[in-house]
XYZ file of C-alpha atoms in Angstrom:
757
model
C 117.296 110.613 114.080
C 114.184 112.664 113.660
C 113.768 115.959 113.281
C 110.316 117.723 114.015
C 109.091 120.551 112.085
C 105.412 120.238 113.022
C 103.594 123.505 113.430
C 100.469 122.313 115.374
C 102.329 120.181 118.230
C 99.866 117.230 119.671
C 101.335 115.206 122.773
C 101.185 111.609 121.633
C 101.858 109.072 124.581
C 102.133 105.840 122.138
C 102.449 107.246 118.677
C 106.180 108.078 117.945
C 107.777 105.699 120.305
C 109.382 102.357 119.716
C 107.517 99.739 121.567
C 108.442 95.976 120.607
C 107.120 94.404 117.228
C 104.309 91.912 117.524
C 105.848 89.725 115.422
C 109.268 89.341 116.726
C 109.054 86.676 118.914
C 107.520 84.486 116.280
C 109.655 85.286 113.274
C 112.948 84.663 115.246
C 112.013 81.158 116.820
C 110.614 80.061 113.356
C 106.564 79.802 114.466
C 105.484 82.276 111.894
C 104.139 80.411 109.018
C 104.859 81.921 105.763
C 103.247 80.838 102.490
C 104.985 77.005 102.353
C 104.551 76.249 106.097
C 101.183 75.175 105.356
C 99.890 71.688 105.013
C 96.447 69.552 104.881
C 95.852 66.069 104.986
C 95.781 64.459 101.654
C 97.749 67.319 100.040
C 99.275 66.878 96.802
C 102.229 68.847 95.484
C 101.940 71.006 92.584
C 104.588 71.810 89.988
C 104.563 73.583 86.609
C 106.035 73.024 83.172
C 107.333 76.542 82.202
C 108.266 77.607 78.004
C 112.075 77.165 77.133
C 111.064 79.719 74.419
C 111.003 83.575 74.437
C 107.733 83.385 72.025
C 106.685 80.348 70.054
C 103.010 79.311 69.058
C 101.971 76.419 71.282
C 101.026 73.347 68.557
C 100.103 70.833 70.441
C 100.579 69.477 73.886
C 100.614 65.853 74.988
C 99.986 65.402 78.276
C 99.058 61.067 78.386
C 102.419 59.830 79.715
C 102.269 62.143 82.424
C 98.888 61.159 83.178
C 99.868 57.714 83.073
C 102.771 57.989 85.235
C 101.784 56.410 89.013
C 101.452 59.028 92.113
C 100.293 61.862 89.318
C 96.536 62.607 89.811
C 96.017 65.688 87.434
C 97.354 67.240 84.634
C 96.184 70.443 83.344
C 96.845 73.079 80.392
C 94.945 76.304 79.321
C 91.725 73.864 77.988
C 91.413 72.971 81.663
C 90.210 76.967 82.642
C 87.118 78.404 81.427
C 87.627 81.431 79.195
C 86.821 84.627 81.162
C 85.205 87.535 79.849
C 87.452 90.320 79.090
C 86.573 92.890 82.374
C 89.054 94.133 84.956
C 90.254 93.000 87.849
C 91.691 95.915 90.009
C 95.087 94.944 90.875
C 96.549 98.779 91.792
C 95.559 102.154 92.791
C 95.229 103.554 89.520
C 95.751 100.683 87.155
C 93.823 97.349 86.352
C 94.779 94.447 84.270
C 92.418 92.362 82.126
C 91.602 89.325 83.865
C 92.182 87.324 80.055
C 95.766 88.832 80.824
C 96.104 87.583 84.146
C 94.965 84.111 83.477
C 97.030 84.056 80.020
C 100.318 85.106 82.202
C 99.414 82.297 84.612
C 98.837 79.728 82.229
C 99.498 80.334 78.579
C 96.783 80.066 75.723
C 97.507 80.127 72.077
C 101.565 80.974 72.731
C 103.882 81.013 75.134
C 105.186 85.044 75.168
C 108.255 84.842 77.576
C 110.875 82.335 78.820
C 109.389 80.826 81.570
C 105.855 81.075 80.555
C 103.595 78.273 82.042
C 102.251 76.008 79.436
C 101.165 73.384 82.194
C 100.891 72.220 85.384
C 100.594 68.448 87.523
C 99.556 67.494 90.988
C 100.906 64.331 92.080
C 101.828 62.478 95.786
C 105.565 63.952 96.054
C 107.959 66.700 94.432
C 110.143 63.655 92.825
C 106.788 62.000 90.493
C 105.599 66.035 89.873
C 109.220 66.721 88.424
C 109.186 63.150 86.459
C 105.788 64.265 85.654
C 106.821 67.576 84.009
C 109.317 65.749 82.006
C 106.772 63.277 80.366
C 104.671 66.139 78.848
C 105.420 66.829 75.231
C 104.811 70.286 74.121
C 105.068 71.142 70.206
C 106.107 74.505 69.616
C 106.575 76.583 66.298
C 109.361 79.246 67.425
C 108.539 82.940 66.507
C 110.807 85.919 66.148
C 110.959 87.901 69.587
C 111.921 90.946 71.214
C 113.123 91.973 74.552
C 114.543 95.497 73.931
C 111.843 98.400 74.647
C 113.585 100.365 71.726
C 113.826 97.589 69.263
C 109.888 96.529 70.212
C 108.945 100.216 68.930
C 110.649 99.559 65.453
C 108.252 98.891 62.615
C 110.005 95.478 61.780
C 109.691 94.287 65.329
C 108.003 91.585 66.077
C 104.587 91.654 67.091
C 102.956 89.959 70.588
C 99.520 90.959 70.630
C 97.311 92.216 66.999
C 94.866 94.912 67.666
C 95.543 95.573 71.425
C 96.792 99.276 71.602
C 94.529 101.801 73.686
C 93.159 104.526 71.757
C 96.160 106.863 72.942
C 98.787 104.818 71.116
C 99.100 107.137 67.783
C 98.641 105.610 64.232
C 101.143 104.174 62.774
C 102.685 103.409 66.103
C 104.672 99.195 66.380
C 101.918 97.190 67.341
C 103.970 96.577 70.498
C 102.888 100.024 72.053
C 100.089 99.631 73.878
C 99.643 103.703 75.002
C 100.843 106.774 75.620
C 100.925 109.125 78.032
C 101.308 113.004 78.343
C 101.784 115.188 81.340
C 102.614 118.751 81.529
C 101.493 122.456 81.419
C 103.378 125.911 79.538
C 105.620 126.010 76.334
C 108.633 123.482 76.383
C 110.207 125.808 73.278
C 109.713 129.114 75.054
C 111.167 127.728 78.275
C 114.295 126.239 76.666
C 115.038 129.338 74.698
C 115.654 131.165 77.911
C 118.193 128.869 79.438
C 121.484 129.694 79.319
C 122.641 126.049 79.330
C 120.379 122.861 77.851
C 121.367 119.085 78.900
C 119.929 116.282 76.182
C 120.719 112.844 77.335
C 119.292 109.770 76.641
C 119.277 107.150 79.868
C 118.449 103.490 79.921
C 117.782 101.182 83.108
C 117.427 97.488 83.125
C 114.913 95.547 84.647
C 115.339 94.533 88.066
C 113.355 92.160 90.652
C 112.080 93.027 93.664
C 114.351 90.238 95.429
C 112.243 89.185 98.565
C 113.867 86.158 99.921
C 110.129 84.087 100.256
C 109.151 82.368 96.841
C 105.503 82.485 95.752
C 103.556 79.557 97.474
C 100.013 78.748 98.011
C 97.852 75.966 99.489
C 94.328 75.582 97.825
C 91.495 73.300 98.601
C 88.684 73.354 96.407
C 85.397 71.423 98.129
C 83.055 69.251 96.069
C 80.321 72.139 97.416
C 81.955 74.811 95.166
C 83.396 76.258 98.380
C 87.198 77.319 98.081
C 89.697 78.081 100.306
C 93.521 79.575 99.808
C 96.170 80.313 102.069
C 98.805 81.992 100.370
C 101.704 84.799 100.615
C 100.542 87.806 99.222
C 100.145 91.965 99.985
C 96.497 91.442 99.050
C 94.473 88.371 99.846
C 91.125 90.690 98.668
C 92.547 90.977 95.326
C 93.816 86.939 95.280
C 90.324 86.312 95.801
C 88.575 88.608 93.718
C 91.089 87.825 90.794
C 90.688 84.070 91.180
C 86.867 84.082 91.712
C 87.108 85.740 88.383
C 89.197 83.237 86.341
C 87.621 80.057 88.391
C 83.981 81.575 87.498
C 83.353 81.447 91.356
C 80.954 84.177 93.274
C 83.582 85.755 95.570
C 81.976 84.491 98.834
C 82.889 81.293 97.280
C 86.372 81.621 98.147
C 87.972 82.430 101.317
C 91.840 83.519 100.958
C 93.800 83.546 104.354
C 97.040 85.821 104.081
C 100.136 84.010 105.592
C 103.233 85.959 107.018
C 105.322 87.564 104.161
C 108.586 86.976 103.519
C 109.184 90.250 101.490
C 106.742 91.498 98.964
C 108.061 95.027 97.739
C 105.117 95.189 95.356
C 105.829 92.156 93.853
C 103.057 90.150 95.189
C 100.323 92.173 94.228
C 99.071 90.113 91.488
C 98.461 86.248 91.211
C 100.850 83.625 89.799
C 100.309 79.975 91.207
C 96.871 80.716 93.120
C 94.854 79.788 89.907
C 96.481 77.260 88.969
C 96.919 75.602 92.408
C 92.796 75.946 92.757
C 92.193 74.113 89.375
C 94.188 71.293 89.990
C 92.518 70.981 93.144
C 89.275 71.126 91.786
C 90.373 68.580 89.126
C 91.589 66.290 92.203
C 89.396 66.761 94.689
C 92.567 67.168 97.077
C 94.386 69.689 98.932
C 97.535 71.583 96.329
C 100.100 73.162 97.397
C 102.712 74.764 95.156
C 105.972 76.594 95.888
C 108.112 78.087 92.989
C 111.786 77.957 93.191
C 114.038 80.549 92.924
C 114.785 80.265 89.302
C 110.801 80.208 88.398
C 110.456 83.014 90.648
C 112.965 85.095 88.496
C 111.997 83.793 85.148
C 108.131 84.004 85.478
C 107.268 86.578 88.603
C 107.329 89.978 87.540
C 110.354 92.309 87.924
C 109.952 95.881 87.479
C 109.955 97.549 83.843
C 113.467 98.308 81.996
C 113.473 102.086 80.480
C 114.841 104.119 77.890
C 114.290 107.801 78.567
C 115.084 110.685 76.431
C 115.443 114.097 78.325
C 115.776 117.644 77.556
C 116.003 120.207 80.626
C 117.145 123.960 80.078
C 118.845 126.016 83.133
C 120.046 129.590 83.748
C 123.505 130.088 85.026
C 122.187 131.195 88.396
C 120.389 127.799 88.822
C 116.920 128.512 87.462
C 114.990 125.487 85.470
C 113.466 127.087 82.403
C 111.833 124.143 80.993
C 111.940 120.146 81.700
C 110.883 117.507 79.037
C 111.308 114.057 79.240
C 110.265 111.195 77.171
C 109.678 107.997 78.668
C 109.446 104.599 77.155
C 108.839 101.419 79.304
C 108.604 97.958 78.572
C 106.355 95.972 81.167
C 106.700 92.507 79.671
C 104.266 90.098 77.723
C 101.070 92.194 78.672
C 100.032 95.948 78.383
C 100.424 97.953 81.587
C 104.030 98.629 82.177
C 104.481 101.674 85.246
C 105.699 104.672 82.494
C 102.313 106.470 83.718
C 103.670 106.744 87.125
C 106.978 107.570 85.955
C 105.390 109.862 83.738
C 103.907 111.691 86.734
C 106.503 111.845 89.128
C 109.667 112.580 87.521
C 109.637 116.328 87.214
C 107.096 116.161 90.410
C 109.918 117.870 93.223
C 109.968 120.784 91.266
C 108.100 124.287 90.450
C 108.488 124.462 86.913
C 106.672 127.078 84.465
C 107.431 124.852 81.525
C 107.175 121.011 82.271
C 106.490 118.216 80.069
C 106.293 114.365 80.169
C 105.611 111.387 77.902
C 105.363 108.209 78.506
C 104.923 104.976 76.191
C 103.801 101.634 77.187
C 105.510 98.626 75.856
C 105.364 94.957 75.523
C 107.991 92.792 75.077
C 108.656 88.823 75.281
C 109.563 89.671 78.827
C 107.600 88.272 82.276
C 104.959 90.477 83.126
C 106.189 93.623 85.205
C 104.894 93.980 88.464
C 104.633 96.341 90.873
C 108.181 97.365 92.670
C 108.075 100.140 95.105
C 107.184 103.457 93.482
C 106.583 101.369 90.513
C 107.501 103.401 87.516
C 109.324 106.433 89.842
C 112.565 105.443 90.002
C 113.793 105.294 86.408
C 112.086 108.642 85.646
C 114.227 110.402 88.900
C 117.333 108.277 87.522
C 117.229 110.401 84.480
C 115.730 113.584 85.704
C 118.056 114.038 88.747
C 121.158 113.224 86.657
C 120.458 116.235 83.985
C 119.979 118.641 86.668
C 122.824 117.288 88.224
C 124.940 117.598 85.122
C 123.414 121.043 84.407
C 124.240 122.518 88.132
C 127.885 121.482 88.254
C 128.320 122.719 84.699
C 127.639 126.169 86.114
C 129.557 125.320 89.549
C 126.502 125.620 91.080
C 125.726 123.494 94.717
C 123.625 120.724 93.717
C 121.355 121.163 97.037
C 121.165 124.934 96.215
C 119.873 124.360 92.702
C 117.180 121.517 93.926
C 116.438 124.068 96.735
C 115.862 126.977 94.266
C 113.373 124.858 92.386
C 112.111 122.740 95.115
C 107.825 122.488 94.938
C 106.279 124.002 97.774
C 102.926 124.522 99.393
C 100.570 125.731 96.502
C 103.045 124.391 93.752
C 100.946 123.619 90.405
C 102.709 119.992 90.500
C 104.207 118.565 86.866
C 101.275 116.371 86.541
C 98.375 118.536 87.124
C 97.160 119.102 91.052
C 98.035 121.724 93.381
C 100.268 120.291 96.360
C 99.039 121.290 99.707
C 101.491 121.211 102.739
C 104.665 118.592 101.642
C 107.890 118.158 102.920
C 110.720 118.829 100.122
C 111.998 121.852 101.087
C 112.603 120.893 104.847
C 114.443 117.356 103.541
C 116.691 119.508 101.419
C 117.426 121.926 104.004
C 118.087 118.998 106.819
C 120.549 117.520 103.902
C 122.215 120.738 103.491
C 122.431 121.459 107.299
C 123.961 117.570 107.981
C 127.642 116.898 108.369
C 127.324 114.711 105.707
C 127.166 117.526 103.279
C 130.476 118.936 104.457
C 132.466 116.214 105.261
C 135.986 115.684 103.447
C 136.077 112.902 100.341
C 139.150 110.926 99.737
C 140.862 109.795 96.471
C 138.599 108.447 93.941
C 135.586 109.462 96.004
C 132.451 111.767 94.849
C 129.447 112.529 96.619
C 125.743 112.466 94.884
C 122.518 113.906 96.064
C 119.063 113.302 94.116
C 115.318 114.311 95.069
C 112.502 111.886 94.871
C 108.600 111.400 95.138
C 105.738 109.020 95.323
C 101.785 109.132 95.730
C 100.012 107.988 98.147
C 96.172 106.518 98.132
C 93.371 105.178 100.221
C 91.869 102.831 98.661
C 89.139 100.477 100.089
C 89.446 99.814 103.939
C 87.878 98.224 106.898
C 88.639 97.645 110.661
C 87.093 96.206 113.367
C 88.041 96.653 116.908
C 86.515 94.531 119.675
C 86.589 95.293 123.674
C 87.155 92.096 125.350
C 85.320 91.355 128.654
C 88.439 92.170 130.420
C 88.878 95.467 128.458
C 92.096 94.131 126.193
C 91.315 95.335 122.791
C 91.554 93.451 119.483
C 91.870 95.184 116.200
C 91.090 93.104 112.985
C 92.391 94.715 109.685
C 92.426 93.137 106.506
C 95.947 94.184 105.171
C 98.859 91.722 105.100
C 101.631 93.620 107.453
C 104.492 94.004 104.987
C 106.161 96.826 106.762
C 105.142 96.830 110.610
C 101.075 97.952 110.141
C 100.329 95.857 112.775
C 102.371 97.330 115.216
C 101.295 100.661 113.904
C 97.679 99.828 114.169
C 97.753 98.906 117.783
C 99.513 102.483 118.734
C 97.364 104.050 116.693
C 94.434 102.207 118.888
C 95.954 102.396 121.964
C 96.569 106.143 121.329
C 93.109 107.051 120.467
C 91.613 105.032 123.438
C 94.350 106.005 126.233
C 95.465 102.361 126.598
C 98.741 101.310 127.088
C 100.432 99.580 123.927
C 100.612 95.923 125.195
C 96.607 96.350 126.007
C 96.143 95.848 121.948
C 96.352 92.868 119.761
C 96.383 93.600 115.703
C 95.357 90.349 113.682
C 95.254 90.041 109.622
C 91.625 89.187 108.998
C 90.868 86.337 106.093
C 88.202 87.483 103.143
C 85.265 85.859 104.981
C 85.678 88.263 107.918
C 85.634 91.687 107.141
C 84.829 93.392 103.911
C 86.893 94.695 101.368
C 90.401 95.573 101.930
C 92.580 97.133 98.784
C 95.848 95.330 98.519
C 98.769 96.260 101.029
C 100.733 98.708 98.295
C 100.857 102.413 97.206
C 102.013 103.338 100.919
C 98.505 103.494 101.790
C 98.282 101.121 104.886
C 99.510 103.453 107.859
C 97.491 106.246 106.432
C 94.441 104.659 105.415
C 93.982 101.952 107.691
C 95.345 104.036 110.497
C 92.756 106.081 109.882
C 90.092 103.477 109.750
C 91.554 102.345 112.847
C 91.401 105.741 114.801
C 88.210 106.088 113.201
C 87.107 102.225 115.150
C 88.292 103.376 118.318
C 86.103 105.954 118.469
C 83.408 104.615 117.651
C 84.172 102.276 120.603
C 85.127 105.577 122.731
C 81.487 106.622 122.087
C 79.846 103.600 123.064
C 81.764 103.472 126.035
C 80.631 106.717 126.951
C 77.073 105.746 126.230
C 77.173 102.550 128.669
C 78.607 104.543 131.102
C 75.784 107.291 131.185
C 73.509 104.398 131.469
C 75.371 103.634 134.358
C 75.567 106.538 136.012
C 71.587 107.509 134.901
C 73.002 110.704 133.038
C 72.582 111.892 129.453
C 74.852 110.527 127.294
C 76.425 113.874 126.038
C 77.431 114.767 129.450
C 80.396 112.090 129.474
C 83.583 112.484 128.016
C 86.483 110.368 127.306
C 89.838 111.288 128.622
C 92.910 108.957 129.475
C 91.439 105.466 129.121
C 88.529 106.006 130.839
C 85.008 108.204 130.954
C 84.278 110.990 132.964
C 81.574 113.269 133.653
C 81.813 115.992 131.594
C 82.108 118.321 134.309
C 80.692 119.303 137.273
C 76.973 119.738 136.681
C 76.808 116.103 135.178
C 77.433 114.588 138.788
C 80.138 113.501 140.835
C 80.906 109.994 139.559
C 84.630 108.113 139.943
C 86.377 107.332 136.072
C 85.008 104.318 134.549
C 87.956 102.318 132.900
C 87.674 100.176 129.847
C 87.569 97.144 132.232
C 85.073 98.361 134.264
C 83.093 99.034 131.475
C 83.742 95.474 129.712
C 82.764 93.959 132.871
C 79.515 95.113 132.915
C 78.880 95.345 129.122
C 76.731 92.143 129.234
C 73.766 94.149 131.300
C 74.387 97.545 129.604
C 73.665 96.310 126.057
C 75.759 93.544 124.853
C 79.353 93.523 123.396
C 81.504 96.665 122.813
C 83.007 96.960 119.417
C 83.664 99.349 117.109
C 83.446 99.647 113.075
C 84.945 101.822 110.055
C 84.973 101.219 106.673
C 85.432 104.059 103.694
C 87.993 104.829 100.839
C 89.665 107.644 102.306
C 90.336 110.811 100.501
C 93.507 112.947 101.937
C 96.566 110.808 101.427
C 99.348 113.033 101.699
C 102.311 112.562 99.037
C 105.946 112.182 99.765
C 109.184 113.787 99.177
C 112.738 112.379 99.898
C 116.497 113.499 99.642
C 118.928 111.213 99.233
C 123.137 111.631 99.764
C 125.517 109.589 99.041
C 129.757 108.800 99.199
C 131.172 106.237 96.638
C 134.649 105.132 96.160
C 135.292 103.663 92.599
C 138.294 101.611 91.803
C 140.130 103.033 88.780
C 141.692 99.448 88.204
C 138.856 97.466 88.369
C 135.420 99.781 87.979
C 134.261 98.472 91.144
C 132.170 100.734 93.470
C 132.152 100.866 97.095
C 129.064 102.742 99.095
C 131.470 104.684 101.499
C 128.571 107.116 103.399
C 124.798 106.870 102.660
C 122.159 109.268 104.486
C 118.295 109.860 103.543
C 115.912 112.884 104.687
C 112.502 111.832 104.266
C 109.085 113.708 105.227
C 106.871 110.895 107.223
C 104.264 113.388 108.097
C 104.486 111.185 111.684
C 106.583 108.878 112.248
C 104.111 106.331 113.863
C 106.899 103.811 114.889
C 110.401 104.975 113.791
C 112.258 102.157 114.052
C 109.872 100.679 111.255
C 110.019 104.074 109.730
C 113.761 104.264 109.801
C 113.527 100.592 108.314
C 111.812 101.664 105.263
C 113.910 104.192 104.253
C 117.205 102.086 104.869
C 115.129 99.000 102.714
C 114.753 101.195 99.873
C 117.721 102.770 99.730
C 119.685 99.505 99.933
C 117.333 98.120 97.047
C 117.987 101.234 95.398
C 121.764 100.898 95.459
C 121.332 97.326 94.018
C 119.582 98.735 91.074
C 122.088 101.203 90.540
C 125.355 98.825 90.690
C 125.013 95.491 89.950
C 121.302 94.059 89.381
C 119.831 93.635 85.928
C 117.892 91.127 84.236
C 120.622 89.516 81.284
C 118.654 87.677 78.305
C 120.342 86.023 75.774
C 120.430 86.340 72.261
C 117.590 83.475 71.717
C 115.575 85.708 74.750
C 115.860 83.483 77.464
C 117.017 84.848 80.779
C 120.966 84.037 81.777
C 121.087 84.802 85.363
C 118.405 83.237 87.081
C 119.368 82.418 90.435
C 120.912 84.661 93.229
C 124.697 83.514 92.385
C 124.219 85.571 89.010
C 121.668 87.830 89.846
C 123.428 89.619 92.425
C 121.702 91.725 95.170
C 123.703 93.643 97.822
C 124.219 91.809 100.998
C 125.368 93.276 104.319
C 128.802 93.164 103.298
C 128.192 95.669 100.168
C 126.305 98.418 102.612
C 127.440 100.728 105.347
C 125.215 101.661 107.960
C 122.485 103.797 105.934
C 121.996 106.682 108.391
C 117.961 108.608 108.385
C 116.703 111.727 109.042
C 113.113 111.557 109.516
C 111.306 114.938 109.030
C 107.842 115.020 110.236
C 105.489 117.797 108.139
C 101.876 116.457 109.293
C 99.779 115.653 106.376
C 96.312 117.340 106.866
C 94.495 114.748 105.620
C 95.129 112.303 108.538
C 94.261 113.145 112.281
C 97.512 112.064 112.948
C 99.535 113.693 110.335
C 100.623 110.192 108.643
C 102.011 109.902 105.208
C 103.163 106.612 103.642
C 106.468 106.118 103.699
C 107.441 102.650 102.370
C 108.126 103.982 98.763
C 109.501 107.097 98.235
C 113.100 106.073 99.519
C 113.473 103.740 96.645
C 113.408 106.812 94.097
C 116.209 108.832 94.646
C 119.056 106.457 94.971
C 119.213 104.983 91.442
C 120.107 108.728 90.637
C 122.014 109.858 93.919
C 124.732 106.753 93.446
C 125.015 107.403 89.804
C 125.969 110.953 90.516
C 128.331 110.150 93.131
C 129.810 107.552 90.928
C 130.298 109.725 87.833
C 131.790 112.492 90.128
C 134.552 109.978 91.842
C 135.097 108.003 88.042
C 135.221 111.578 86.122
C 132.569 110.031 83.615
C 128.907 110.839 83.288
C 127.217 107.491 83.467
C 123.925 107.517 81.564
C 123.104 103.590 81.721
C 122.285 101.145 84.409
C 123.238 98.986 86.269
C 127.179 100.780 86.585
C 128.354 97.107 87.224
C 132.388 96.868 86.997
C 132.721 96.299 83.659
C 130.331 98.671 81.888
C 131.880 101.641 84.488
C 135.588 100.512 83.679
C 134.977 100.483 79.729
C 133.442 104.121 80.558
C 136.731 105.362 82.256
C 138.677 103.693 79.479
C 137.264 105.411 76.984
C 137.060 108.569 78.552
């Protein structure tokens, strides 16, 4: 369902329609090639030996028995890698990770820092031989004290993972596990709280959850004797893989070509490297192609989940619903290395609200867990959970409508955001009004049922982008872009190119080029691709149109500025330009060899003007008072897409984020034992929602155009996971009759809370 709130109307012919997916047939017939589908002559199989300890000094590694096993061609440890310099490799839109940390995460150096940390790897002629070789590697460990809880890691007596790594922002006297402190806000918190009729002060906790992508990490590396290397892998950013791996391997970036496979889910979790440098090192040592694929246990133990969190909130409100002050202190553990998403959480938590007095403090803390990776709006869901829960408790404490309270305090165009800038045109108010007018809001509830609402916010950004559009001699269009398609970008680029050129959608084909074919492209993350790559595609199409107008002018013998482009053809600008029949793309392309050669459009940029995104979610839950089991009865997503280029994909993004948020709220969590090892490293014990757990998730698409994009596009892929944690918690708290402050609300935890009420 789409609600059009645009002030400036534009009649689109292709954009906004529901065209066929360009990858659909290949994926349902099995022709699409994913990370594990590539093979090469003479290929070896790589496997990784991982630490069984949460924290241990690596005293010695004896690989001699493994190397002597027939069929084993190489065994590597950290000593097989050159130690890179401490510099930064761009990984996320506003964060960088030290390349030494990246290498250390891929292959442990002096210490194993978490259960599952890689300590050695082998390449053999078969998987059974490789597994046998791993058992022959003898590692001597000195087991050290460990810490996996963020609050415990900040105590004075906590075991320290890294000495002297804290940033200058970490206050003197902090635990050595505190890597950084972030602060945002304006106004006077204490003065604001003094004006409140009621203050809610709570601590909220969330556990780490995994992105849950079905395709495990996989790659095929080929390192030639000439120093040139090729890598085929499943990733959200093959340019990032090239730049990172080249730095680790001591290569020039041009020596490494990376090709992105189809991707079986990423959600932010494939925005870094885990296997790729290891496979390249094995290939270099053996002079043979090396293929590596993680098991599901390895994915959960050793790739990046999101952070767990502990958050203190203080919010004041008047009896009529006006928020007078909001304060939150967020503690996120980002695993064994610096760089948790706490800064994003601190920036985004209060962003939906126009507050005179607001302050957030964020603490980046390391623990003996796998290095955190992005997970769809990294850091924001936890912050929204805490803040939206407190706002809901305040509203209901005064007997106020929680949607009306949010409308009263909502950020609008001109609001000074809690993290600094002033918002341009935004769609939060539209989502709240749509929610209030929706039949879901007034539908009756049954026994043991509750209804919850929550708002959420996420940034968008531009990032390095490069697109080439080529016109074939028969007039068909080929678009080359450099971002793996994880949310429908090939369809969206084809649609925007077709819209701009005035041709049918099926006349355009978009491909994802390898790193040797286009200039630098940012990772597919940060809700940037439809905005940034779409903008570049439009600009490339405009460049091609200009060139085709030039060719038409040459054919007609008139000035170039006397030609215009309309409905997929070049036409004289008016009667004074002459009487000539329109020239279509096919006609211009057919004679291109005689008018100057091939026709193409190209655009590269780091575009500004990305539009922030807001959503409101509404959910009904039913709680079984005897077991604590929660059933999702009804769910509706209201989100501003700016312009829904392909509504099917947009709805899918809304539904997917909601489904993942539901899992996070109700069941998903990393469970560590007293020895610091992960207890549920498999989908039998790490429970993600399946189809039978969910109702049909309804969607309402709002379209408040982003003024920074020619078609009004905003990113939509991440905002949809921000409100569910709070919305579900608010609904469950109402249904159960007890306010929940810890996620997940698994049946045992919820039942215990109800019984202790």
